[in-house]
């Protein structure tokens, strides 16, 4: 990728200027001033935050926020209502709805600009008008052009992670190589993905599968399929968190003694999946495997005290995973999402 496009010097300076490192060695996140190009108030204010992991510069960018209502059966599909309500009430969370944010991440590693997940497709005909599809506008607001992106790492093939790739005729990121794990690519392009463990209605999962197959096949000439243990970029660990989908990955970015886990879809909500990681998620292709992956990575992240960035967690989605034992208001042993405030 030596001939990869590079960001302008002005942008490099902007990237560096807002970043900071805490004395504890944790990654600090700097708030951005509002940036507008017109005197009229924007329909959707720019929403991005810069951060650093050692020398690796990053930006988390909002693609928007949706809502899941009612909560069951999508989240906590097999939870007893009373148990779910105890967890929700304890966290001052509404019982009838859950927010669902979409937070792709951009990393500058060496000369590469690596975008982790492409977000949702923007609503046709009226960009900026809907709850999602704001990634490109926020990239531009952060001083990065879509054509500057040299690589995309796709955590998995759901529409809220690949819809924003665009189309074969009009790719959103025309210069980016697209990395997706082999099991993930194979699952969606097989023509007969195994949904025998899925809790989703057949129409929903079949529609999802058809869209993913078409989009991945459209982009196949630019896709590099990787083994889950592979090293794609220095300082980037690929973690197998299959279950949500067969080739779902999470990432740990490491540099200069600091680390950040880019969680992907291991947790869609900051209360439910943490309070009881065994509760099933209807979006998981294999909900039991999804729970196993969740418990395994939560255990590691809690032990290592790793800073985490959650794709679907409330903006700006930085936090930590803390172990909780039953009692003191917690119905059962599990975990808690502890936000890492902006500093
Ligand atoms: Zn997702």
PDB file of N, CA, C and O in Angstrom, residues 124-194:
ATOM      1  N   UNK A 124     -32.016   6.744   0.414  1.00  0.00           N
ATOM      2  CA  UNK A 124     -31.973   7.181  -0.980  1.00  0.00           C
ATOM      3  C   UNK A 124     -32.644   8.534  -1.142  1.00  0.00           C
ATOM      4  O   UNK A 124     -33.709   8.778  -0.579  1.00  0.00           O
ATOM      5  N   UNK A 125     -32.006   9.406  -1.884  1.00  0.00           N
ATOM      6  CA  UNK A 125     -32.632  10.659  -2.277  1.00  0.00           C
ATOM      7  C   UNK A 125     -32.546  11.780  -1.274  1.00  0.00           C
ATOM      8  O   UNK A 125     -32.686  12.939  -1.637  1.00  0.00           O
ATOM      9  N   UNK A 126     -32.309  11.467  -0.009  1.00  0.00           N
ATOM     10  CA  UNK A 126     -32.307  12.530   0.992  1.00  0.00           C
ATOM     11  C   UNK A 126     -31.217  12.285   2.033  1.00  0.00           C
ATOM     12  O   UNK A 126     -31.499  12.045   3.198  1.00  0.00           O
ATOM     13  N   UNK A 127     -29.947  12.332   1.592  1.00  0.00           N
ATOM     14  CA  UNK A 127     -28.874  12.086   2.556  1.00  0.00           C
ATOM     15  C   UNK A 127     -28.933  13.079   3.711  1.00  0.00           C
ATOM     16  O   UNK A 127     -29.227  14.256   3.518  1.00  0.00           O
ATOM     17  N   UNK A 128     -28.693  12.576   4.894  1.00  0.00           N
ATOM     18  CA  UNK A 128     -28.711  13.443   6.069  1.00  0.00           C
ATOM     19  C   UNK A 128     -30.081  13.600   6.682  1.00  0.00           C
ATOM     20  O   UNK A 128     -30.234  14.256   7.710  1.00  0.00           O
ATOM     21  N   UNK A 129     -31.096  12.992   6.077  1.00  0.00           N
ATOM     22  CA  UNK A 129     -32.460  13.205   6.561  1.00  0.00           C
ATOM     23  C   UNK A 129     -32.914  12.130   7.536  1.00  0.00           C
ATOM     24  O   UNK A 129     -33.895  12.324   8.254  1.00  0.00           O
ATOM     25  N   UNK A 130     -32.240  10.999   7.542  1.00  0.00           N
ATOM     26  CA  UNK A 130     -32.719   9.880   8.353  1.00  0.00           C
ATOM     27  C   UNK A 130     -31.913   9.707   9.618  1.00  0.00           C
ATOM     28  O   UNK A 130     -30.969  10.461   9.879  1.00  0.00           O
ATOM     29  N   UNK A 131     -32.264   8.710  10.406  1.00  0.00           N
ATOM     30  CA  UNK A 131     -31.526   8.484  11.654  1.00  0.00           C
ATOM     31  C   UNK A 131     -30.129   7.904  11.439  1.00  0.00           C
ATOM     32  O   UNK A 131     -29.286   8.012  12.327  1.00  0.00           O
ATOM     33  N   UNK A 132     -29.893   7.293  10.270  1.00  0.00           N
ATOM     34  CA  UNK A 132     -28.576   6.692  10.003  1.00  0.00           C
ATOM     35  C   UNK A 132     -28.066   7.137   8.637  1.00  0.00           C
ATOM     36  O   UNK A 132     -28.777   7.797   7.879  1.00  0.00           O
ATOM     37  N   UNK A 133     -26.836   6.745   8.335  1.00  0.00           N
ATOM     38  CA  UNK A 133     -26.247   7.097   7.045  1.00  0.00           C
ATOM     39  C   UNK A 133     -25.455   8.398   7.091  1.00  0.00           C
ATOM     40  O   UNK A 133     -25.296   9.062   6.075  1.00  0.00           O
ATOM     41  N   UNK A 134     -24.949   8.753   8.264  1.00  0.00           N
ATOM     42  CA  UNK A 134     -24.246  10.022   8.435  1.00  0.00           C
ATOM     43  C   UNK A 134     -22.725   9.879   8.465  1.00  0.00           C
ATOM     44  O   UNK A 134     -22.017  10.848   8.730  1.00  0.00           O
ATOM     45  N   UNK A 135     -22.229   8.673   8.209  1.00  0.00           N
ATOM     46  CA  UNK A 135     -20.784   8.452   8.355  1.00  0.00           C
ATOM     47  C   UNK A 135     -19.966   9.349   7.437  1.00  0.00           C
ATOM     48  O   UNK A 135     -18.995   9.978   7.869  1.00  0.00           O
ATOM     49  N   UNK A 136     -20.324   9.412   6.160  1.00  0.00           N
ATOM     50  CA  UNK A 136     -19.514  10.183   5.208  1.00  0.00           C
ATOM     51  C   UNK A 136     -19.519  11.667   5.572  1.00  0.00           C
ATOM     52  O   UNK A 136     -18.477  12.337   5.541  1.00  0.00           O
ATOM     53  N   UNK A 137     -20.680  12.193   5.964  1.00  0.00           N
ATOM     54  CA  UNK A 137     -20.746  13.607   6.363  1.00  0.00           C
ATOM     55  C   UNK A 137     -19.841  13.859   7.565  1.00  0.00           C
ATOM     56  O   UNK A 137     -19.154  14.889   7.636  1.00  0.00           O
ATOM     57  N   UNK A 138     -19.818  12.920   8.495  1.00  0.00           N
ATOM     58  CA  UNK A 138     -18.973  13.106   9.676  1.00  0.00           C
ATOM     59  C   UNK A 138     -17.497  12.925   9.360  1.00  0.00           C
ATOM     60  O   UNK A 138     -16.646  13.593   9.943  1.00  0.00           O
ATOM     61  N   UNK A 139     -17.195  12.026   8.416  1.00  0.00           N
ATOM     62  CA  UNK A 139     -15.803  11.896   7.947  1.00  0.00           C
ATOM     63  C   UNK A 139     -15.322  13.224   7.374  1.00  0.00           C
ATOM     64  O   UNK A 139     -14.237  13.715   7.703  1.00  0.00           O
ATOM     65  N   UNK A 140     -16.148  13.786   6.495  1.00  0.00           N
ATOM     66  CA  UNK A 140     -15.776  15.060   5.855  1.00  0.00           C
ATOM     67  C   UNK A 140     -15.634  16.163   6.902  1.00  0.00           C
ATOM     68  O   UNK A 140     -14.725  16.995   6.831  1.00  0.00           O
ATOM     69  N   UNK A 141     -16.541  16.175   7.872  1.00  0.00           N
ATOM     70  CA  UNK A 141     -16.463  17.190   8.932  1.00  0.00           C
ATOM     71  C   UNK A 141     -15.161  17.053   9.725  1.00  0.00           C
ATOM     72  O   UNK A 141     -14.636  18.039  10.239  1.00  0.00           O
ATOM     73  N   UNK A 142     -14.650  15.823   9.786  1.00  0.00           N
ATOM     74  CA  UNK A 142     -13.393  15.577  10.501  1.00  0.00           C
ATOM     75  C   UNK A 142     -12.174  15.823   9.609  1.00  0.00           C
ATOM     76  O   UNK A 142     -11.041  15.607  10.030  1.00  0.00           O
ATOM     77  N   UNK A 143     -12.412  16.230   8.364  1.00  0.00           N
ATOM     78  CA  UNK A 143     -11.308  16.568   7.470  1.00  0.00           C
ATOM     79  C   UNK A 143     -10.776  15.400   6.666  1.00  0.00           C
ATOM     80  O   UNK A 143      -9.660  15.449   6.146  1.00  0.00           O
ATOM     81  N   UNK A 144     -11.561  14.330   6.553  1.00  0.00           N
ATOM     82  CA  UNK A 144     -11.120  13.145   5.813  1.00  0.00           C
ATOM     83  C   UNK A 144     -12.078  12.901   4.659  1.00  0.00           C
ATOM     84  O   UNK A 144     -13.293  12.862   4.846  1.00  0.00           O
ATOM     85  N   UNK A 145     -11.519  12.732   3.459  1.00  0.00           N
ATOM     86  CA  UNK A 145     -12.360  12.451   2.290  1.00  0.00           C
ATOM     87  C   UNK A 145     -12.508  10.936   2.125  1.00  0.00           C
ATOM     88  O   UNK A 145     -11.557  10.184   2.383  1.00  0.00           O
ATOM     89  N   UNK A 146     -13.660  10.476   1.670  1.00  0.00           N
ATOM     90  CA  UNK A 146     -13.836   9.027   1.498  1.00  0.00           C
ATOM     91  C   UNK A 146     -12.758   8.409   0.603  1.00  0.00           C
ATOM     92  O   UNK A 146     -12.322   7.275   0.837  1.00  0.00           O
ATOM     93  N   UNK A 147     -12.309   9.162  -0.399  1.00  0.00           N
ATOM     94  CA  UNK A 147     -11.282   8.606  -1.302  1.00  0.00           C
ATOM     95  C   UNK A 147      -9.912   8.493  -0.641  1.00  0.00           C
ATOM     96  O   UNK A 147      -9.008   7.874  -1.180  1.00  0.00           O
ATOM     97  N   UNK A 148      -9.751   9.109   0.537  1.00  0.00           N
ATOM     98  CA  UNK A 148      -8.483   8.977   1.274  1.00  0.00           C
ATOM     99  C   UNK A 148      -8.386   7.648   2.017  1.00  0.00           C
ATOM    100  O   UNK A 148      -7.295   7.243   2.441  1.00  0.00           O
ATOM    101  N   UNK A 149      -9.519   6.995   2.230  1.00  0.00           N
ATOM    102  CA  UNK A 149      -9.520   5.737   2.992  1.00  0.00           C
ATOM    103  C   UNK A 149      -8.817   4.661   2.162  1.00  0.00           C
ATOM    104  O   UNK A 149      -9.188   4.411   1.020  1.00  0.00           O
ATOM    105  N   UNK A 150      -7.799   4.036   2.743  1.00  0.00           N
ATOM    106  CA  UNK A 150      -7.036   3.032   1.996  1.00  0.00           C
ATOM    107  C   UNK A 150      -7.465   1.604   2.329  1.00  0.00           C
ATOM    108  O   UNK A 150      -7.200   0.691   1.560  1.00  0.00           O
ATOM    109  N   UNK A 151      -8.103   1.425   3.481  1.00  0.00           N
ATOM    110  CA  UNK A 151      -8.502   0.067   3.861  1.00  0.00           C
ATOM    111  C   UNK A 151      -9.766   0.103   4.703  1.00  0.00           C
ATOM    112  O   UNK A 151      -9.967   1.017   5.504  1.00  0.00           O
ATOM    113  N   UNK A 152     -10.601  -0.892   4.495  1.00  0.00           N
ATOM    114  CA  UNK A 152     -11.794  -1.083   5.322  1.00  0.00           C
ATOM    115  C   UNK A 152     -11.690  -2.468   5.946  1.00  0.00           C
ATOM    116  O   UNK A 152     -11.450  -3.447   5.249  1.00  0.00           O
ATOM    117  N   UNK A 153     -11.848  -2.524   7.249  1.00  0.00           N
ATOM    118  CA  UNK A 153     -11.962  -3.826   7.902  1.00  0.00           C
ATOM    119  C   UNK A 153     -13.416  -3.974   8.317  1.00  0.00           C
ATOM    120  O   UNK A 153     -13.959  -3.130   9.031  1.00  0.00           O
ATOM    121  N   UNK A 154     -14.028  -5.044   7.849  1.00  0.00           N
ATOM    122  CA  UNK A 154     -15.443  -5.284   8.115  1.00  0.00           C
ATOM    123  C   UNK A 154     -15.541  -6.315   9.232  1.00  0.00           C
ATOM    124  O   UNK A 154     -15.034  -7.432   9.094  1.00  0.00           O
ATOM    125  N   UNK A 155     -16.186  -5.941  10.339  1.00  0.00           N
ATOM    126  CA  UNK A 155     -16.284  -6.906  11.448  1.00  0.00           C
ATOM    127  C   UNK A 155     -17.215  -8.071  11.095  1.00  0.00           C
ATOM    128  O   UNK A 155     -17.000  -9.192  11.530  1.00  0.00           O
ATOM    129  N   UNK A 156     -18.246  -7.777  10.293  1.00  0.00           N
ATOM    130  CA  UNK A 156     -19.164  -8.831   9.849  1.00  0.00           C
ATOM    131  C   UNK A 156     -20.114  -8.261   8.795  1.00  0.00           C
ATOM    132  O   UNK A 156     -20.143  -7.047   8.562  1.00  0.00           O
ATOM    133  N   UNK A 157     -20.882  -9.167   8.175  1.00  0.00           N
ATOM    134  CA  UNK A 157     -21.604  -8.792   6.958  1.00  0.00           C
ATOM    135  C   UNK A 157     -23.026  -8.293   7.125  1.00  0.00           C
ATOM    136  O   UNK A 157     -23.799  -8.368   6.162  1.00  0.00           O
ATOM    137  N   UNK A 158     -23.398  -7.794   8.281  1.00  0.00           N
ATOM    138  CA  UNK A 158     -24.743  -7.220   8.426  1.00  0.00           C
ATOM    139  C   UNK A 158     -24.816  -5.847   7.775  1.00  0.00           C
ATOM    140  O   UNK A 158     -23.814  -5.125   7.677  1.00  0.00           O
ATOM    141  N   UNK A 159     -26.046  -5.472   7.377  1.00  0.00           N
ATOM    142  CA  UNK A 159     -26.252  -4.258   6.601  1.00  0.00           C
ATOM    143  C   UNK A 159     -25.808  -2.977   7.282  1.00  0.00           C
ATOM    144  O   UNK A 159     -25.451  -2.005   6.617  1.00  0.00           O
ATOM    145  N   UNK A 160     -25.817  -2.965   8.626  1.00  0.00           N
ATOM    146  CA  UNK A 160     -25.391  -1.753   9.329  1.00  0.00           C
ATOM    147  C   UNK A 160     -23.869  -1.640   9.407  1.00  0.00           C
ATOM    148  O   UNK A 160     -23.343  -0.676   9.958  1.00  0.00           O
ATOM    149  N   UNK A 161     -23.176  -2.631   8.814  1.00  0.00           N
ATOM    150  CA  UNK A 161     -21.711  -2.596   8.782  1.00  0.00           C
ATOM    151  C   UNK A 161     -21.167  -2.575   7.355  1.00  0.00           C
ATOM    152  O   UNK A 161     -20.038  -2.145   7.142  1.00  0.00           O
ATOM    153  N   UNK A 162     -21.974  -3.036   6.397  1.00  0.00           N
ATOM    154  CA  UNK A 162     -21.505  -3.030   4.998  1.00  0.00           C
ATOM    155  C   UNK A 162     -22.394  -2.201   4.079  1.00  0.00           C
ATOM    156  O   UNK A 162     -22.010  -1.919   2.945  1.00  0.00           O
ATOM    157  N   UNK A 163     -23.579  -1.797   4.558  1.00  0.00           N
ATOM    158  CA  UNK A 163     -24.493  -1.032   3.697  1.00  0.00           C
ATOM    159  C   UNK A 163     -23.853   0.238   3.170  1.00  0.00           C
ATOM    160  O   UNK A 163     -24.125   0.673   2.051  1.00  0.00           O
ATOM    161  N   UNK A 164     -22.981   0.842   3.980  1.00  0.00           N
ATOM    162  CA  UNK A 164     -22.341   2.085   3.599  1.00  0.00           C
ATOM    163  C   UNK A 164     -21.217   1.939   2.587  1.00  0.00           C
ATOM    164  O   UNK A 164     -20.604   2.934   2.204  1.00  0.00           O
ATOM    165  N   UNK A 165     -20.935   0.708   2.153  1.00  0.00           N
ATOM    166  CA  UNK A 165     -19.897   0.530   1.116  1.00  0.00           C
ATOM    167  C   UNK A 165     -20.321   1.157  -0.208  1.00  0.00           C
ATOM    168  O   UNK A 165     -19.491   1.467  -1.052  1.00  0.00           O
ATOM    169  N   UNK A 166     -21.629   1.323  -0.376  1.00  0.00           N
ATOM    170  CA  UNK A 166     -22.132   1.841  -1.642  1.00  0.00           C
ATOM    171  C   UNK A 166     -22.408   0.714  -2.607  1.00  0.00           C
ATOM    172  O   UNK A 166     -22.693  -0.424  -2.196  1.00  0.00           O
ATOM    173  N   UNK A 167     -22.331   1.030  -3.887  1.00  0.00           N
ATOM    174  CA  UNK A 167     -22.618   0.027  -4.907  1.00  0.00           C
ATOM    175  C   UNK A 167     -21.387  -0.141  -5.794  1.00  0.00           C
ATOM    176  O   UNK A 167     -20.447   0.653  -5.737  1.00  0.00           O
ATOM    177  N   UNK A 168     -21.447  -1.175  -6.631  1.00  0.00           N
ATOM    178  CA  UNK A 168     -20.358  -1.431  -7.572  1.00  0.00           C
ATOM    179  C   UNK A 168     -20.151  -0.197  -8.456  1.00  0.00           C
ATOM    180  O   UNK A 168     -19.023   0.223  -8.714  1.00  0.00           O
ATOM    181  N   UNK A 169     -21.268   0.399  -8.914  1.00  0.00           N
ATOM    182  CA  UNK A 169     -21.171   1.561  -9.812  1.00  0.00           C
ATOM    183  C   UNK A 169     -20.770   2.826  -9.068  1.00  0.00           C
ATOM    184  O   UNK A 169     -20.139   3.713  -9.646  1.00  0.00           O
ATOM    185  N   UNK A 170     -21.118   2.899  -7.800  1.00  0.00           N
ATOM    186  CA  UNK A 170     -20.817   4.115  -7.023  1.00  0.00           C
ATOM    187  C   UNK A 170     -20.286   3.737  -5.647  1.00  0.00           C
ATOM    188  O   UNK A 170     -20.974   3.886  -4.625  1.00  0.00           O
ATOM    189  N   UNK A 171     -19.047   3.223  -5.608  1.00  0.00           N
ATOM    190  CA  UNK A 171     -18.484   2.844  -4.306  1.00  0.00           C
ATOM    191  C   UNK A 171     -18.192   4.081  -3.458  1.00  0.00           C
ATOM    192  O   UNK A 171     -17.711   5.090  -3.972  1.00  0.00           O
ATOM    193  N   UNK A 172     -18.510   3.982  -2.187  1.00  0.00           N
ATOM    194  CA  UNK A 172     -18.270   5.119  -1.295  1.00  0.00           C
ATOM    195  C   UNK A 172     -16.785   5.362  -1.080  1.00  0.00           C
ATOM    196  O   UNK A 172     -16.350   6.506  -0.961  1.00  0.00           O
ATOM    197  N   UNK A 173     -16.014   4.275  -1.052  1.00  0.00           N
ATOM    198  CA  UNK A 173     -14.577   4.360  -0.751  1.00  0.00           C
ATOM    199  C   UNK A 173     -13.808   3.761  -1.927  1.00  0.00           C
ATOM    200  O   UNK A 173     -13.384   2.600  -1.883  1.00  0.00           O
ATOM    201  N   UNK A 174     -13.637   4.533  -3.008  1.00  0.00           N
ATOM    202  CA  UNK A 174     -13.144   3.952  -4.257  1.00  0.00           C
ATOM    203  C   UNK A 174     -11.706   3.448  -4.200  1.00  0.00           C
ATOM    204  O   UNK A 174     -11.303   2.640  -5.040  1.00  0.00           O
ATOM    205  N   UNK A 175     -10.918   3.897  -3.219  1.00  0.00           N
ATOM    206  CA  UNK A 175      -9.504   3.497  -3.175  1.00  0.00           C
ATOM    207  C   UNK A 175      -9.188   2.515  -2.059  1.00  0.00           C
ATOM    208  O   UNK A 175      -8.020   2.232  -1.793  1.00  0.00           O
ATOM    209  N   UNK A 176     -10.209   2.010  -1.387  1.00  0.00           N
ATOM    210  CA  UNK A 176      -9.966   1.159  -0.221  1.00  0.00           C
ATOM    211  C   UNK A 176      -9.972  -0.320  -0.580  1.00  0.00           C
ATOM    212  O   UNK A 176     -10.849  -0.799  -1.301  1.00  0.00           O
ATOM    213  N   UNK A 177      -8.995  -1.033  -0.036  1.00  0.00           N
ATOM    214  CA  UNK A 177      -9.048  -2.487  -0.058  1.00  0.00           C
ATOM    215  C   UNK A 177      -9.977  -2.904   1.086  1.00  0.00           C
ATOM    216  O   UNK A 177      -9.983  -2.271   2.141  1.00  0.00           O
ATOM    217  N   UNK A 178     -10.776  -3.931   0.868  1.00  0.00           N
ATOM    218  CA  UNK A 178     -11.778  -4.321   1.864  1.00  0.00           C
ATOM    219  C   UNK A 178     -11.378  -5.664   2.478  1.00  0.00           C
ATOM    220  O   UNK A 178     -11.232  -6.662   1.753  1.00  0.00           O
ATOM    221  N   UNK A 179     -11.199  -5.679   3.782  1.00  0.00           N
ATOM    222  CA  UNK A 179     -10.799  -6.902   4.474  1.00  0.00           C
ATOM    223  C   UNK A 179     -12.008  -7.486   5.213  1.00  0.00           C
ATOM    224  O   UNK A 179     -12.679  -6.790   5.978  1.00  0.00           O
ATOM    225  N   UNK A 180     -12.244  -8.761   4.978  1.00  0.00           N
ATOM    226  CA  UNK A 180     -13.321  -9.464   5.694  1.00  0.00           C
ATOM    227  C   UNK A 180     -12.860 -10.896   5.938  1.00  0.00           C
ATOM    228  O   UNK A 180     -12.137 -11.473   5.112  1.00  0.00           O
ATOM    229  N   UNK A 181     -13.227 -11.452   7.080  1.00  0.00           N
ATOM    230  CA  UNK A 181     -12.703 -12.782   7.417  1.00  0.00           C
ATOM    231  C   UNK A 181     -13.267 -13.840   6.454  1.00  0.00           C
ATOM    232  O   UNK A 181     -14.379 -13.700   5.941  1.00  0.00           O
ATOM    233  N   UNK A 182     -12.472 -14.881   6.254  1.00  0.00           N
ATOM    234  CA  UNK A 182     -12.893 -15.955   5.332  1.00  0.00           C
ATOM    235  C   UNK A 182     -14.224 -16.576   5.729  1.00  0.00           C
ATOM    236  O   UNK A 182     -15.119 -16.714   4.897  1.00  0.00           O
ATOM    237  N   UNK A 183     -14.391 -16.980   7.031  1.00  0.00           N
ATOM    238  CA  UNK A 183     -15.688 -17.601   7.372  1.00  0.00           C
ATOM    239  C   UNK A 183     -16.864 -16.660   7.155  1.00  0.00           C
ATOM    240  O   UNK A 183     -17.961 -17.104   6.804  1.00  0.00           O
ATOM    241  N   UNK A 184     -16.633 -15.356   7.339  1.00  0.00           N
ATOM    242  CA  UNK A 184     -17.726 -14.402   7.152  1.00  0.00           C
ATOM    243  C   UNK A 184     -18.098 -14.288   5.675  1.00  0.00           C
ATOM    244  O   UNK A 184     -19.269 -14.347   5.295  1.00  0.00           O
ATOM    245  N   UNK A 185     -17.079 -14.136   4.854  1.00  0.00           N
ATOM    246  CA  UNK A 185     -17.328 -14.012   3.414  1.00  0.00           C
ATOM    247  C   UNK A 185     -18.011 -15.277   2.895  1.00  0.00           C
ATOM    248  O   UNK A 185     -19.001 -15.214   2.141  1.00  0.00           O
ATOM    249  N   UNK A 186     -17.486 -16.409   3.320  1.00  0.00           N
ATOM    250  CA  UNK A 186     -18.027 -17.679   2.814  1.00  0.00           C
ATOM    251  C   UNK A 186     -19.485 -17.873   3.247  1.00  0.00           C
ATOM    252  O   UNK A 186     -20.303 -18.378   2.469  1.00  0.00           O
ATOM    253  N   UNK A 187     -19.794 -17.484   4.473  1.00  0.00           N
ATOM    254  CA  UNK A 187     -21.161 -17.655   4.988  1.00  0.00           C
ATOM    255  C   UNK A 187     -22.172 -16.909   4.118  1.00  0.00           C
ATOM    256  O   UNK A 187     -23.171 -17.479   3.663  1.00  0.00           O
ATOM    257  N   UNK A 188     -21.888 -15.640   3.860  1.00  0.00           N
ATOM    258  CA  UNK A 188     -22.882 -14.815   3.162  1.00  0.00           C
ATOM    259  C   UNK A 188     -22.933 -15.079   1.665  1.00  0.00           C
ATOM    260  O   UNK A 188     -23.949 -14.827   1.017  1.00  0.00           O
ATOM    261  N   UNK A 189     -21.814 -15.548   1.094  1.00  0.00           N
ATOM    262  CA  UNK A 189     -21.803 -15.753  -0.354  1.00  0.00           C
ATOM    263  C   UNK A 189     -22.103 -17.197  -0.742  1.00  0.00           C
ATOM    264  O   UNK A 189     -22.142 -17.528  -1.924  1.00  0.00           O
ATOM    265  N   UNK A 190     -22.320 -18.056   0.269  1.00  0.00           N
ATOM    266  CA  UNK A 190     -22.515 -19.484  -0.038  1.00  0.00           C
ATOM    267  C   UNK A 190     -23.801 -19.742  -0.809  1.00  0.00           C
ATOM    268  O   UNK A 190     -23.936 -20.761  -1.486  1.00  0.00           O
ATOM    269  N   UNK A 191     -24.770 -18.856  -0.662  1.00  0.00           N
ATOM    270  CA  UNK A 191     -26.065 -19.091  -1.299  1.00  0.00           C
ATOM    271  C   UNK A 191     -27.000 -19.876  -0.403  1.00  0.00           C
ATOM    272  O   UNK A 191     -28.205 -19.946  -0.661  1.00  0.00           O
ATOM    273  N   UNK A 192     -26.458 -20.477   0.660  1.00  0.00           N
ATOM    274  CA  UNK A 192     -27.308 -21.233   1.598  1.00  0.00           C
ATOM    275  C   UNK A 192     -26.772 -21.076   3.014  1.00  0.00           C
ATOM    276  O   UNK A 192     -26.370 -22.053   3.652  1.00  0.00           O
ATOM    277  N   UNK A 193     -26.755 -19.852   3.530  1.00  0.00           N
ATOM    278  CA  UNK A 193     -26.246 -19.655   4.903  1.00  0.00           C
ATOM    279  C   UNK A 193     -27.098 -20.412   5.919  1.00  0.00           C
ATOM    280  O   UNK A 193     -28.319 -20.469   5.789  1.00  0.00           O
ATOM    281  N   UNK A 194     -26.426 -20.997   6.904  1.00  0.00           N
ATOM    282  CA  UNK A 194     -27.109 -21.829   7.903  1.00  0.00           C
ATOM    283  C   UNK A 194     -27.715 -20.940   8.997  1.00  0.00           C
ATOM    284  O   UNK A 194     -27.004 -20.415   9.851  1.00  0.00           O
TER     285      UNK A 194
END
